PDB file of C-alpha atoms in Angstrom:
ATOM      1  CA  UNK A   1       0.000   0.000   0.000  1.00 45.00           C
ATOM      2  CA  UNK A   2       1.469   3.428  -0.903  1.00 53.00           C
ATOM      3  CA  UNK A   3       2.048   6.017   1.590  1.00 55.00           C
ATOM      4  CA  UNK A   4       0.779   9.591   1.105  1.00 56.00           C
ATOM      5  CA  UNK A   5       2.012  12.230   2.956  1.00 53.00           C
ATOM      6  CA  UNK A   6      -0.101  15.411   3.697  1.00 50.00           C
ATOM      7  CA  UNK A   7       1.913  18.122   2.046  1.00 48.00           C
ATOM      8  CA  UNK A   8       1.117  21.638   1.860  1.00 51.00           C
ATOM      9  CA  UNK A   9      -0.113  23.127  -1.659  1.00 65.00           C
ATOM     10  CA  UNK A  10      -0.148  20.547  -4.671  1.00 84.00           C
ATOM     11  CA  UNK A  11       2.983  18.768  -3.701  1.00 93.00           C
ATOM     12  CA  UNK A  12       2.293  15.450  -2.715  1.00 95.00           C
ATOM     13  CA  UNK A  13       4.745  12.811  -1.517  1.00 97.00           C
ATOM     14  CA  UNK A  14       4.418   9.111  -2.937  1.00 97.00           C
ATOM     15  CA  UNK A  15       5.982   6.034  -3.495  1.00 97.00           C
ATOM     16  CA  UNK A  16       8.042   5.177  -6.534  1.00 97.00           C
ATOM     17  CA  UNK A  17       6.968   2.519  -8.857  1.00 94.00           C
ATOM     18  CA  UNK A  18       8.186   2.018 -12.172  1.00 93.00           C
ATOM     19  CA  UNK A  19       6.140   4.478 -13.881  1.00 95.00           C
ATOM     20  CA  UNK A  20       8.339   6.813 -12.559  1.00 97.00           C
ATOM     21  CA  UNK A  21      11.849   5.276 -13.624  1.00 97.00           C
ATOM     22  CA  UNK A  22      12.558   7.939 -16.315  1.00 97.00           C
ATOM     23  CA  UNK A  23      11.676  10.558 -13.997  1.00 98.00           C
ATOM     24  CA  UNK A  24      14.081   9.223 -11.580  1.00 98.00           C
ATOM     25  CA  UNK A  25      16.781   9.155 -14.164  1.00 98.00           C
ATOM     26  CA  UNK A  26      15.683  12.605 -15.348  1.00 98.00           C
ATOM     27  CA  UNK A  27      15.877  14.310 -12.325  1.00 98.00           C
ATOM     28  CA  UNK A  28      19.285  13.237 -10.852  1.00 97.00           C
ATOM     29  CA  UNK A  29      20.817  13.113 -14.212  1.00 97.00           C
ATOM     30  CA  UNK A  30      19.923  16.771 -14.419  1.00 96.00           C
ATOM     31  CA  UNK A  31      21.906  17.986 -11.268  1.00 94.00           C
ATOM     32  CA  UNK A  32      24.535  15.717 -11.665  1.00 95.00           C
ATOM     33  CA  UNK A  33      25.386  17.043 -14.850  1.00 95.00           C
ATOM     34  CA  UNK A  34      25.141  20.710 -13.843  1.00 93.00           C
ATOM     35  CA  UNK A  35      27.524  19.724 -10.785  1.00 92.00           C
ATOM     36  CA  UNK A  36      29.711  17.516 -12.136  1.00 94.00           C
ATOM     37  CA  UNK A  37      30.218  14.560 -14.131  1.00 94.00           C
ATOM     38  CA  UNK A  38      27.730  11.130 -13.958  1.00 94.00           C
ATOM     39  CA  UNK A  39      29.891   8.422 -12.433  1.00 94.00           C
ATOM     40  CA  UNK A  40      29.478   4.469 -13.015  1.00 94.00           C
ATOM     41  CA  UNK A  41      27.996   3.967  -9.805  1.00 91.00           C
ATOM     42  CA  UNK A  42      25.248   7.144 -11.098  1.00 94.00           C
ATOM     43  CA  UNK A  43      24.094   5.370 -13.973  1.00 94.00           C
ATOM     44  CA  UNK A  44      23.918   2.014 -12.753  1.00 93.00           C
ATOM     45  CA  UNK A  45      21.594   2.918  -9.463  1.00 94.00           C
ATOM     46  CA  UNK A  46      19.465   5.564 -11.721  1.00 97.00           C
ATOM     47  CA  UNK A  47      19.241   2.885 -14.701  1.00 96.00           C
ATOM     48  CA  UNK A  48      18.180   0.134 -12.464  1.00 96.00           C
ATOM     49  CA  UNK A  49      16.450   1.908  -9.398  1.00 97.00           C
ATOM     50  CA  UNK A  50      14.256  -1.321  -9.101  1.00 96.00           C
ATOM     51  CA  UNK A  51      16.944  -3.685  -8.638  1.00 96.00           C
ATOM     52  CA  UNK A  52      19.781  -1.375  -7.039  1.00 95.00           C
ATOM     53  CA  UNK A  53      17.603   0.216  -4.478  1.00 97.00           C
ATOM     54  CA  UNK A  54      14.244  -1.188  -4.120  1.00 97.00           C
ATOM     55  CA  UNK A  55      14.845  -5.103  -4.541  1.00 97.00           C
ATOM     56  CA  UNK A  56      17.401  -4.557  -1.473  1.00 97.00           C
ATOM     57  CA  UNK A  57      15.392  -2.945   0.866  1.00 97.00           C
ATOM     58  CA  UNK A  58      15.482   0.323   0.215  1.00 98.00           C
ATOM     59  CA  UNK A  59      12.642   3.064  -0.947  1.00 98.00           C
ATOM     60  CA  UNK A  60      12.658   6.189  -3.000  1.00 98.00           C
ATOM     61  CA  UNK A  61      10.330   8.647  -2.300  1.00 98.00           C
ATOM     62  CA  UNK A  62       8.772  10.510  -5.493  1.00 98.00           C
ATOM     63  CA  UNK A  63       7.202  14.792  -5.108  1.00 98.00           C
ATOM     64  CA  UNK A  64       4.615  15.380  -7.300  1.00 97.00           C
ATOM     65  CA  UNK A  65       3.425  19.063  -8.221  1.00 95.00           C
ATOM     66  CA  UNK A  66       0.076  18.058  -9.781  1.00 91.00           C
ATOM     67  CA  UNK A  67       0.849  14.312 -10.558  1.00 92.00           C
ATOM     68  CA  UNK A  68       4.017  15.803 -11.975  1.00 95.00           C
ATOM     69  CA  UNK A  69       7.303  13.839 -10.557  1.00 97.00           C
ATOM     70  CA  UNK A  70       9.429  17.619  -9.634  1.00 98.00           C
ATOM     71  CA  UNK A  71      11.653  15.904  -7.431  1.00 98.00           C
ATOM     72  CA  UNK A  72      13.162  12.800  -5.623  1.00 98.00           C
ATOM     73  CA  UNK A  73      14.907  10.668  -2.757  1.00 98.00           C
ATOM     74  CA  UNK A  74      16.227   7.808  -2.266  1.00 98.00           C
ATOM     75  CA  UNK A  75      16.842   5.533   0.854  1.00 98.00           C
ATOM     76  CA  UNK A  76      19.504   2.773   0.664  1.00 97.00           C
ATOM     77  CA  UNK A  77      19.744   0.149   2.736  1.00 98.00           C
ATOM     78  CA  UNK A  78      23.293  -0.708   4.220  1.00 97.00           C
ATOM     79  CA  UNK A  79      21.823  -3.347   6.771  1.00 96.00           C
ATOM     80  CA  UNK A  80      21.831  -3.614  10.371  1.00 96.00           C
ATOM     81  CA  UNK A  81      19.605  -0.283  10.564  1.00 97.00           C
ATOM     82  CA  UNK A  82      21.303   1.399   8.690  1.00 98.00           C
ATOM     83  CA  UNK A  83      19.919   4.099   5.513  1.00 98.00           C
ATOM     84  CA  UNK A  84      21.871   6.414   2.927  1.00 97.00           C
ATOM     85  CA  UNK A  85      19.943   8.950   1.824  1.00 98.00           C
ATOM     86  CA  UNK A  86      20.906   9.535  -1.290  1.00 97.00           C
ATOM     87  CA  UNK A  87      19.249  10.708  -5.230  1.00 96.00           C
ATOM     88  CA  UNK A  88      17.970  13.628  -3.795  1.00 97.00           C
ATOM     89  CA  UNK A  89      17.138  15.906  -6.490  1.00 97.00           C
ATOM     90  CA  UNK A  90      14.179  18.573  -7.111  1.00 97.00           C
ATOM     91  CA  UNK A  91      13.712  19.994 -10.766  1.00 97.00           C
ATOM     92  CA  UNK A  92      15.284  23.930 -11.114  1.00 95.00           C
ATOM     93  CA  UNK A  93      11.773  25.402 -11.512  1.00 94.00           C
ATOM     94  CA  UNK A  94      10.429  23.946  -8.562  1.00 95.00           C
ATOM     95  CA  UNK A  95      13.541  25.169  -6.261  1.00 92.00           C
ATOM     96  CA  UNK A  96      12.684  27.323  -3.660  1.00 91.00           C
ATOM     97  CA  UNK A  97       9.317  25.493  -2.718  1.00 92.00           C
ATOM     98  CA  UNK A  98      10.459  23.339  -0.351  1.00 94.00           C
ATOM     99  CA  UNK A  99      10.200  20.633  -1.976  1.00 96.00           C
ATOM    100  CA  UNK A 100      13.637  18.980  -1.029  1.00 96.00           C
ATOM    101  CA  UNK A 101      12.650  19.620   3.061  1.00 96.00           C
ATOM    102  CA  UNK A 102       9.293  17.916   2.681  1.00 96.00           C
ATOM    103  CA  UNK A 103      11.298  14.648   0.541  1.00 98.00           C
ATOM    104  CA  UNK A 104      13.925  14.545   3.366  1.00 98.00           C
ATOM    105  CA  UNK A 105      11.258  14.670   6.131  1.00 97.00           C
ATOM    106  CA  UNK A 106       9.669  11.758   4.508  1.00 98.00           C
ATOM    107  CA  UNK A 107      12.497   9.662   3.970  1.00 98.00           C
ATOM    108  CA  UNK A 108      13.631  10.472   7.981  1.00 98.00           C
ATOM    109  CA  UNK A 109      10.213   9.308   9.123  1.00 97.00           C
ATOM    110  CA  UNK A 110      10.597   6.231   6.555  1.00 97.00           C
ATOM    111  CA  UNK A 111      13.801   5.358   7.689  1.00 98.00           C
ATOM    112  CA  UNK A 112      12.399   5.642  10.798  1.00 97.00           C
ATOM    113  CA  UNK A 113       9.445   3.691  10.352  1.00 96.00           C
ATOM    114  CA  UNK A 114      10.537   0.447   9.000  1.00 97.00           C
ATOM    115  CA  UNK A 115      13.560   0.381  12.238  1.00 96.00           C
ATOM    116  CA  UNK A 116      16.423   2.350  11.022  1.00 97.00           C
ATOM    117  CA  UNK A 117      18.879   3.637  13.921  1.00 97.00           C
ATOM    118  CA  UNK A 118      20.668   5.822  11.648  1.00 98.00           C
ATOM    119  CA  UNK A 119      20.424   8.060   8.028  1.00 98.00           C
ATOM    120  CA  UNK A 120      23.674   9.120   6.695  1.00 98.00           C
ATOM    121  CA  UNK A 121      24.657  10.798   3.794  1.00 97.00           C
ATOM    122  CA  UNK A 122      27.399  11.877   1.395  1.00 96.00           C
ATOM    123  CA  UNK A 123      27.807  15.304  -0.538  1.00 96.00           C
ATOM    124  CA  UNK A 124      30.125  17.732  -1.678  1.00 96.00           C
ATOM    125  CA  UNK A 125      30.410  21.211  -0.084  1.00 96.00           C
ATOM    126  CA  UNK A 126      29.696  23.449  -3.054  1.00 95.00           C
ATOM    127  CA  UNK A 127      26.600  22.150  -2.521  1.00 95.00           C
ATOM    128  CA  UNK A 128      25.928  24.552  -0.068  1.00 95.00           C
ATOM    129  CA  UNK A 129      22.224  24.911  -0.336  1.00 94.00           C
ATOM    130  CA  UNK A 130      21.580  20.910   0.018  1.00 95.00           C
ATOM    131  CA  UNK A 131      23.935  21.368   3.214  1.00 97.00           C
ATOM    132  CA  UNK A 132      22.117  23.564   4.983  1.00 97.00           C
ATOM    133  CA  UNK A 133      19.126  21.633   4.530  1.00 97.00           C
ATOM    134  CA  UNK A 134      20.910  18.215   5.677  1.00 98.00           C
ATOM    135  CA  UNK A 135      21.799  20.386   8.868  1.00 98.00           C
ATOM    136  CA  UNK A 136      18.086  22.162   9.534  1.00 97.00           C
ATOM    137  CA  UNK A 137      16.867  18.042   8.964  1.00 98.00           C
ATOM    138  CA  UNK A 138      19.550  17.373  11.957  1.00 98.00           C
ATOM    139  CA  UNK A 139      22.290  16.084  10.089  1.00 98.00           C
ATOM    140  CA  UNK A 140      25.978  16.082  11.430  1.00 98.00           C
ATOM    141  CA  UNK A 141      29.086  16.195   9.824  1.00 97.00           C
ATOM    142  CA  UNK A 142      31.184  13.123  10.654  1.00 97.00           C
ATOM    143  CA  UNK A 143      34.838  12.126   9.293  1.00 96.00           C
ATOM    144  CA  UNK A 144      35.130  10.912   5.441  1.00 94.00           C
ATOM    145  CA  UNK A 145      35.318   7.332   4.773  1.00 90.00           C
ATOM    146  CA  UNK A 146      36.360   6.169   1.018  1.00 90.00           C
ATOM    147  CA  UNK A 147      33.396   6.877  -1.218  1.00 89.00           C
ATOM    148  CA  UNK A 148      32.371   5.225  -4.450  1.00 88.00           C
ATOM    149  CA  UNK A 149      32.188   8.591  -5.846  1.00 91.00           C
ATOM    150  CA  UNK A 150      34.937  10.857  -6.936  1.00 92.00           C
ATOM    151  CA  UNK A 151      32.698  14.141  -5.885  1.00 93.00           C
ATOM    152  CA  UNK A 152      31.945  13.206  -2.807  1.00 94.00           C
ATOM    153  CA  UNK A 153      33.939  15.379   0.346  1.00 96.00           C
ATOM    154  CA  UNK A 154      31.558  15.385   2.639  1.00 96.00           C
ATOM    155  CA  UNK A 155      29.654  12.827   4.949  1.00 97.00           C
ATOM    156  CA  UNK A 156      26.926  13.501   7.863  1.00 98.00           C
ATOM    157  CA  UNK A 157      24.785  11.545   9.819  1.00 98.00           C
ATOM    158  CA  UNK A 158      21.695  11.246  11.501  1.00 98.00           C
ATOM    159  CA  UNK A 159      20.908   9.474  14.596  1.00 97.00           C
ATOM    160  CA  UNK A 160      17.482   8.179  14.904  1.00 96.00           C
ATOM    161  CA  UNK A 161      16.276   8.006  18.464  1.00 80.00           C
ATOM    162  CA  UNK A 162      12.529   6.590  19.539  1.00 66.00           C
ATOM    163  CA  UNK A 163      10.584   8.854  19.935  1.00 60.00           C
ATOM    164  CA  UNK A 164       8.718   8.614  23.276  1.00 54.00           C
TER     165      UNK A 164
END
């Protein structure tokens, strides 16, 4: 059963399903490419979101401006409680609306939802706007491990506690 959540405006959070594969693509493939350069690991997950995030129990998390898909997230799963949140991506004219808040919101009370302990994240600091919102979600910066990706300089976590 899909989850709605009750969004302000016209934006509505949803589920993926494979109707919305290209949109997916579209989306991350847009800021990506703006940023920097699509990686291996990019088009693999965004080609096969199905198999590289779903199958392994993990969710992605769809906005829709008037059935539209504007914008995206994904959660990963890494096991043992563990979520990245990563794919996060809202189309330019839709910026501003926040749109990227309400996704990460969703995908914390997800992660939180099906037992997660913690949400963590990797990014790169020129992406200073997408920081800022990681840190107003609660997001802390924690050292650097090795990433898969070449643009990646910055990781942060979040520490999910029961609530009471």
């Amino acid at each position: 059963m899909a989850q709605h959540y009750n969004t302000p405006s016209a934006i509505q959070i949803v589920d993926f399903n494979l109707f919305y594969a290209q949109a997916f693509y579209d989306l991350n493939h847009e800021w990506i490419s703006k940023y920097f350069v699509m990686e291996d690991a990019d088009t693999k997950s965004l080609s096969d979101p199905q198999g590289y995030i779903i199958n392994k129990g993990g969710h992605i998390l769809m906005a829709l401006f008037n059935g539209e898909p504007v914008g995206t997230c994904a959660l990963i799963n890494e096991g043992d409680g563990v979520f990245e949140l990563a794919k996060m991506a809202v189309a330019p004219k839709m910026q501003g609306m926040k749109i990227g808040k309400m996704l990460g919101e969703a995908a914390i009370d997800r992660a939180r939802r099906v037992g997660a302990h913690k949400v963590y994240l990797v990014s790169n600091r020129r992406l200073q706007t997408a920081l800022n919102l990681y840190q107003r979600l609660g997001f802390v910066e924690v050292p650097m491990p090795p990433s898969i990706y070449e643009r990646a300089d910055i990781k942060m976590e979040l520490e999910l506690k029961e609530e009471v």
